[in-house]
XYZ file of C-alpha atoms in Angstrom:
421
model
C 63.934 122.544 147.746
C 67.143 123.394 149.746
C 67.452 126.000 152.259
C 67.197 129.244 151.544
C 70.829 130.548 153.172
C 72.331 133.968 153.475
C 75.317 135.303 154.768
C 76.571 138.829 155.896
C 79.535 139.945 158.272
C 79.466 143.161 159.195
C 82.546 145.319 160.785
C 82.636 146.665 164.640
C 85.166 149.234 164.853
C 86.069 151.755 168.101
C 86.596 155.524 168.569
C 89.647 155.529 165.777
C 88.154 153.328 163.070
C 90.015 150.077 163.622
C 88.510 146.921 163.449
C 87.375 145.568 167.132
C 84.510 142.861 165.833
C 82.364 141.423 163.204
C 78.708 140.721 163.680
C 78.200 137.855 161.838
C 74.494 137.079 160.267
C 73.492 134.172 158.345
C 70.019 134.010 158.043
C 67.133 131.923 156.361
C 64.387 134.431 154.342
C 61.572 132.316 155.673
C 63.008 132.582 158.981
C 63.433 136.014 159.161
C 60.317 136.723 159.053
C 58.491 134.037 161.044
C 58.268 133.704 164.937
C 58.053 129.887 165.017
C 60.255 128.785 167.432
C 61.430 125.833 165.240
C 62.303 128.734 162.659
C 64.308 130.698 165.198
C 66.028 127.608 166.512
C 67.246 126.592 162.874
C 68.255 130.263 162.449
C 70.354 129.712 165.579
C 71.889 126.725 164.670
C 72.817 127.889 161.091
C 74.950 130.940 162.735
C 76.551 128.503 164.857
C 77.144 126.221 162.168
C 78.492 128.129 159.258
C 80.738 129.644 161.576
C 81.911 126.338 162.719
C 82.376 125.174 158.935
C 84.389 128.432 158.115
C 86.207 127.868 161.356
C 86.576 130.777 163.627
C 90.140 131.263 163.676
C 90.127 132.162 159.902
C 86.488 134.068 159.931
C 87.922 136.210 162.792
C 91.527 136.497 162.667
C 91.699 137.282 166.738
C 88.332 139.386 166.401
C 85.191 138.346 168.658
C 81.771 137.509 166.645
C 78.938 138.838 167.911
C 75.945 136.470 166.905
C 71.818 137.148 167.513
C 70.543 134.558 170.405
C 66.907 133.972 170.435
C 65.349 132.133 173.527
C 65.294 128.724 171.979
C 68.970 128.636 170.532
C 69.890 130.232 174.127
C 68.716 127.436 175.544
C 69.958 124.701 173.213
C 73.610 123.048 173.843
C 74.720 124.593 170.313
C 76.068 127.338 172.017
C 78.660 125.418 173.664
C 79.734 124.626 170.325
C 81.716 127.682 169.460
C 85.020 128.443 171.772
C 84.125 131.265 174.323
C 87.070 133.159 173.258
C 85.551 133.977 169.918
C 81.940 134.818 170.208
C 79.937 137.473 172.479
C 76.163 135.985 172.027
C 73.645 138.754 171.690
C 70.220 138.683 173.591
C 67.652 139.910 171.250
C 64.986 142.112 172.557
C 62.575 139.801 171.787
C 63.860 136.983 174.605
C 61.792 137.091 177.885
C 63.708 137.887 180.903
C 62.763 135.141 183.509
C 64.319 133.319 185.995
C 65.244 130.534 183.556
C 66.931 133.030 181.615
C 68.799 134.546 184.546
C 70.142 131.440 185.457
C 71.312 130.042 181.838
C 73.330 133.143 181.009
C 74.856 132.375 184.671
C 75.691 128.797 183.313
C 77.410 130.202 180.206
C 79.251 132.968 181.477
C 81.084 130.106 184.165
C 81.801 128.443 181.060
C 83.097 132.030 179.571
C 81.101 133.038 177.524
C 80.083 136.907 176.919
C 76.336 138.316 176.138
C 75.403 141.828 175.386
C 71.959 143.475 175.060
C 70.710 144.153 171.564
C 68.590 146.893 170.406
C 68.644 148.153 174.355
C 65.474 150.119 175.879
C 65.379 151.383 179.467
C 62.918 148.847 180.789
C 62.638 147.735 184.555
C 62.647 143.839 183.465
C 66.226 143.984 181.656
C 67.857 145.732 185.132
C 68.944 142.397 186.189
C 70.783 141.798 182.935
C 72.808 144.356 183.412
C 74.924 143.312 185.716
C 75.467 139.955 183.787
C 76.364 141.358 180.008
C 79.709 142.716 178.813
C 78.313 144.833 175.864
C 75.016 146.627 175.458
C 73.939 147.850 172.028
C 71.832 151.098 171.172
C 70.182 151.379 167.886
C 70.554 154.832 167.296
C 68.985 155.195 164.253
C 65.560 154.284 165.549
C 65.459 157.042 167.857
C 66.235 160.578 168.436
C 69.577 161.500 169.155
C 68.902 163.160 173.039
C 67.095 159.628 173.594
C 70.342 157.492 173.019
C 72.244 160.048 175.391
C 69.362 159.821 177.750
C 69.711 155.953 177.673
C 73.444 156.308 178.238
C 73.437 158.170 181.237
C 70.485 156.443 183.088
C 72.229 153.026 182.687
C 75.684 153.932 183.652
C 74.535 153.749 187.112
C 74.286 149.685 187.022
C 76.288 148.961 184.093
C 79.980 148.934 184.065
C 80.939 147.130 180.844
C 80.823 148.820 177.286
C 78.418 150.426 174.926
C 78.177 149.597 171.092
C 75.934 151.925 168.966
C 74.307 150.239 165.864
C 73.091 151.678 162.505
C 75.747 154.827 162.834
C 75.123 156.379 159.583
C 76.569 159.912 159.493
C 79.823 161.692 161.134
C 77.505 163.479 163.293
C 76.157 160.429 165.078
C 79.360 159.066 165.303
C 80.706 162.131 166.936
C 77.428 162.424 169.513
C 77.789 158.775 170.256
C 81.657 159.035 170.625
C 81.290 161.980 172.984
C 78.389 160.748 174.900
C 80.768 157.422 176.006
C 80.249 154.673 173.450
C 83.304 153.083 172.792
C 82.365 150.700 169.573
C 80.294 151.500 166.276
C 78.228 149.818 163.697
C 76.638 151.174 160.506
C 77.049 151.982 156.903
C 79.218 155.185 157.941
C 81.979 152.736 158.315
C 81.203 150.818 155.245
C 80.637 153.542 153.145
C 82.805 156.334 154.305
C 81.752 160.196 153.091
C 82.302 161.621 149.810
C 84.775 164.035 149.706
C 83.577 165.262 146.212
C 86.407 167.944 145.863
C 89.396 165.609 146.220
C 91.601 165.784 142.870
C 92.927 161.967 141.500
C 96.474 161.921 143.005
C 99.556 161.413 141.213
C 99.651 157.398 141.707
C 96.021 156.996 140.916
C 96.710 159.144 137.769
C 99.581 156.545 136.991
C 97.160 153.897 137.459
C 94.717 155.153 135.445
C 96.456 155.500 132.636
C 98.184 152.315 132.551
C 94.523 150.589 133.031
C 93.985 152.333 129.909
C 97.052 151.506 128.036
C 96.086 147.904 129.215
C 92.602 147.867 127.424
C 93.236 149.639 124.103
C 97.070 148.438 123.435
C 98.235 144.977 122.869
C 101.957 146.232 122.530
C 103.876 144.626 125.500
C 106.274 147.246 124.909
C 104.292 150.273 125.155
C 102.829 148.983 128.633
C 106.742 148.312 129.763
C 108.142 151.571 129.311
C 105.745 153.457 131.935
C 105.465 150.932 134.231
C 109.852 150.703 134.312
C 109.715 154.877 134.740
C 108.026 154.193 138.030
C 109.391 152.383 140.840
C 106.658 151.883 142.981
C 104.717 150.480 140.471
C 107.665 148.158 139.202
C 108.180 146.629 142.773
C 104.192 145.763 143.602
C 103.943 144.351 139.733
C 106.970 142.002 140.574
C 106.209 140.967 144.147
C 102.552 140.654 142.783
C 104.063 138.265 139.649
C 106.249 136.396 141.973
C 103.280 135.660 144.696
C 101.367 132.791 145.245
C 98.075 134.208 143.856
C 99.396 134.281 140.202
C 100.155 130.375 140.312
C 103.853 130.760 138.426
C 106.163 128.195 138.283
C 108.938 130.407 137.889
C 110.371 133.585 139.180
C 110.371 136.606 137.196
C 113.144 139.265 137.509
C 111.816 141.861 135.189
C 109.005 144.350 134.035
C 108.805 141.946 130.759
C 109.081 138.593 132.088
C 105.730 139.944 134.611
C 104.133 141.091 131.798
C 104.663 138.045 130.137
C 103.677 135.646 132.537
C 100.979 137.639 134.398
C 98.956 138.581 130.656
C 96.991 141.626 129.900
C 93.558 140.054 131.276
C 95.424 139.886 134.522
C 97.308 142.714 134.466
C 94.262 144.970 134.370
C 92.708 143.636 137.125
C 95.658 143.972 139.730
C 96.025 147.604 138.372
C 91.832 148.109 139.202
C 92.331 146.464 142.438
C 95.270 148.315 143.620
C 93.702 151.470 142.567
C 90.649 150.893 144.552
C 92.159 149.458 147.664
C 95.347 151.919 147.679
C 94.067 154.033 150.376
C 95.673 153.364 153.996
C 92.978 155.483 155.753
C 91.079 152.727 158.626
C 87.517 153.141 157.379
C 89.083 152.777 154.141
C 90.543 149.669 154.686
C 87.214 147.995 155.828
C 84.939 149.702 152.554
C 88.063 148.129 150.357
C 87.537 144.935 151.624
C 83.449 145.182 150.953
C 84.701 146.377 147.312
C 86.736 143.173 146.832
C 84.210 141.145 148.351
C 81.833 142.489 145.933
C 83.999 142.486 142.976
C 84.258 138.733 143.650
C 80.670 137.815 144.464
C 79.472 139.783 140.925
C 82.539 137.469 139.027
C 81.276 134.204 140.294
C 77.693 134.678 140.221
C 78.617 135.473 136.431
C 80.722 132.435 136.038
C 77.967 129.683 134.761
C 76.079 132.472 132.874
C 78.548 135.096 130.958
C 82.118 134.454 129.200
C 85.288 135.238 130.402
C 85.455 138.037 129.543
C 81.904 139.359 131.214
C 83.108 137.684 134.226
C 86.076 139.745 134.507
C 83.795 143.263 133.685
C 81.603 141.979 136.289
C 84.405 141.966 138.781
C 85.652 145.558 137.700
C 81.918 146.127 138.237
C 81.414 145.516 141.784
C 84.918 146.766 142.588
C 84.320 150.101 141.390
C 81.072 150.343 142.425
C 82.370 151.936 145.796
C 85.240 153.588 144.316
C 83.714 156.937 145.176
C 84.053 157.076 148.806
C 87.083 155.135 148.629
C 88.969 157.679 146.218
C 87.125 160.411 147.571
C 86.416 161.698 143.735
C 83.063 161.891 142.166
C 82.392 158.370 140.251
C 81.531 160.533 136.998
C 85.299 162.164 137.259
C 87.035 158.524 137.761
C 85.050 156.983 134.548
C 86.038 160.210 132.660
C 89.486 159.111 133.066
C 88.921 155.293 132.323
C 87.846 153.725 128.741
C 85.697 151.299 130.300
C 83.208 149.017 128.467
C 79.509 150.286 128.435
C 78.012 147.752 130.645
C 80.170 148.754 133.814
C 79.225 152.478 133.217
C 75.627 151.251 132.666
C 75.595 149.443 135.901
C 77.515 151.919 138.102
C 76.135 155.370 136.983
C 72.322 154.115 135.639
C 71.956 151.504 137.487
C 70.920 149.496 134.097
C 72.475 146.841 131.547
C 73.375 143.275 131.946
C 75.389 143.872 134.815
C 72.876 145.919 137.254
C 71.268 142.773 138.652
C 74.361 140.963 139.664
C 75.932 144.476 141.364
C 71.974 144.684 142.760
C 72.454 140.949 144.207
C 76.130 141.755 146.202
C 74.439 144.738 147.534
C 71.582 143.143 148.606
C 73.854 140.143 150.300
C 75.658 142.414 152.251
C 72.479 144.112 153.574
C 70.676 140.523 154.004
C 68.031 142.338 152.348
C 66.088 138.923 151.968
C 63.611 140.549 149.500
C 66.048 142.204 147.333
C 67.896 139.338 147.361
C 65.088 137.240 145.951
C 63.814 139.954 143.300
C 67.719 139.997 141.794
C 68.603 135.993 142.237
C 65.157 135.181 140.066
C 66.331 137.829 137.638
C 69.592 136.115 136.834
C 67.995 132.445 137.211
C 69.916 132.169 140.539
C 69.058 129.685 143.412
C 69.798 130.875 147.099
C 71.918 128.388 147.920
C 74.021 129.470 144.627
C 74.110 132.936 146.398
C 75.425 131.817 149.414
C 78.006 129.635 148.268
C 79.385 132.404 146.065
C 79.255 134.893 149.105
C 81.077 132.305 151.393
C 83.894 132.080 148.501
C 83.916 135.531 147.983
C 84.664 136.291 151.814
C 87.410 133.636 151.708
C 89.183 135.251 148.445
C 89.034 138.347 150.081
C 90.614 137.334 153.109
C 93.409 135.430 150.941
C 93.641 138.739 148.985
C 93.903 141.311 151.735
C 95.816 139.816 154.682
C 95.582 140.697 158.293
C 92.079 141.325 158.259
C 91.056 144.757 158.986
C 94.622 145.838 159.848
C 95.702 148.135 156.625
C 94.210 148.569 153.029
C 94.527 146.308 150.520
C 97.731 145.276 149.126
C 97.051 143.421 145.839
C 100.834 142.687 145.417
C 101.198 140.694 148.921
C 98.135 138.192 148.919
C 98.584 135.501 152.108
C 97.569 132.898 149.113
C 96.011 129.512 151.128
C 95.465 131.453 154.214
C 93.016 129.670 156.440
């Protein structure tokens, strides 16, 4: 049997929600629960190997990669395969602090590598490492807030680097950490912004919703062309999209009718869905929008060998709209009232049932590196771990092409960066 390999990439942001770095999490499901040194080394090599395979420049776009290292990988030559400018190696809390470890960190620092202490706790054995690391990561979910504040105050006496709060899941915890002097943040709060359920659908969003409904029920291009022509912003975006490399068209189009004819109604519907979900420019939403696009593409790819083309498109919409509520800041039920969506999409989004639900749950589990759930839902759709991993890599690459500069702005499906690596 092949290796069971999974991928995750979680943003690390600054106090203004701007993307600072990624933590790269490539895992083998068995190694994740094993303490054997051989498996630990294999897991560490998997991280580095997959990063090299993807290409650090393409994968990170100038941001840093935080990568967990166990003792075996840290002592190996594999750590020197990645250029120092790209990475910060996280020393896991399970790595014993020994003279050999200290000497190894000093050696790698001379080569330009930077380090972070992962899940830091105030134990005397870690004190010799504080002057040697650039970052200290604190798990703020596993301890009371006052304990986090106490740790920061305690180690600031010996530490001149920067703090990263992990597992930040609420605005209150984010603000407490920020006010305590923490510079960077990581957690579901940034991937799943708070839901402001009282927000109304904005006029621009309503125009897109109306067009989506027309495209679903109408085959007369004239009925779709007229509302598009009345909306200058949508017309401009559509023409830019139709003439971009993403559509694969061989000739330039100059009118709405030409664009509709060349692109087709099915692609137009997907483009409108992307536009609706990714148009909010807020910094936190930009990260969530990338997750939504990746999730939609992953669901679609997983359905390619199992469902027909129409169902694959619906899987894409299912994954994309699974984060519509925090992105649009309106209740999902309210949004679905405005859209005439097929029953399987509604079942998956609202009730977590129906034929598309396992695909969506598998995509969500892949983002969390929840190996038990990955195995469960991969089995439900008769999918191998290798196929999940390949689809995840492909969906990340596709999202990079569609979103342009990583994390710099919200997705604009009208300006994809085709072929970017």
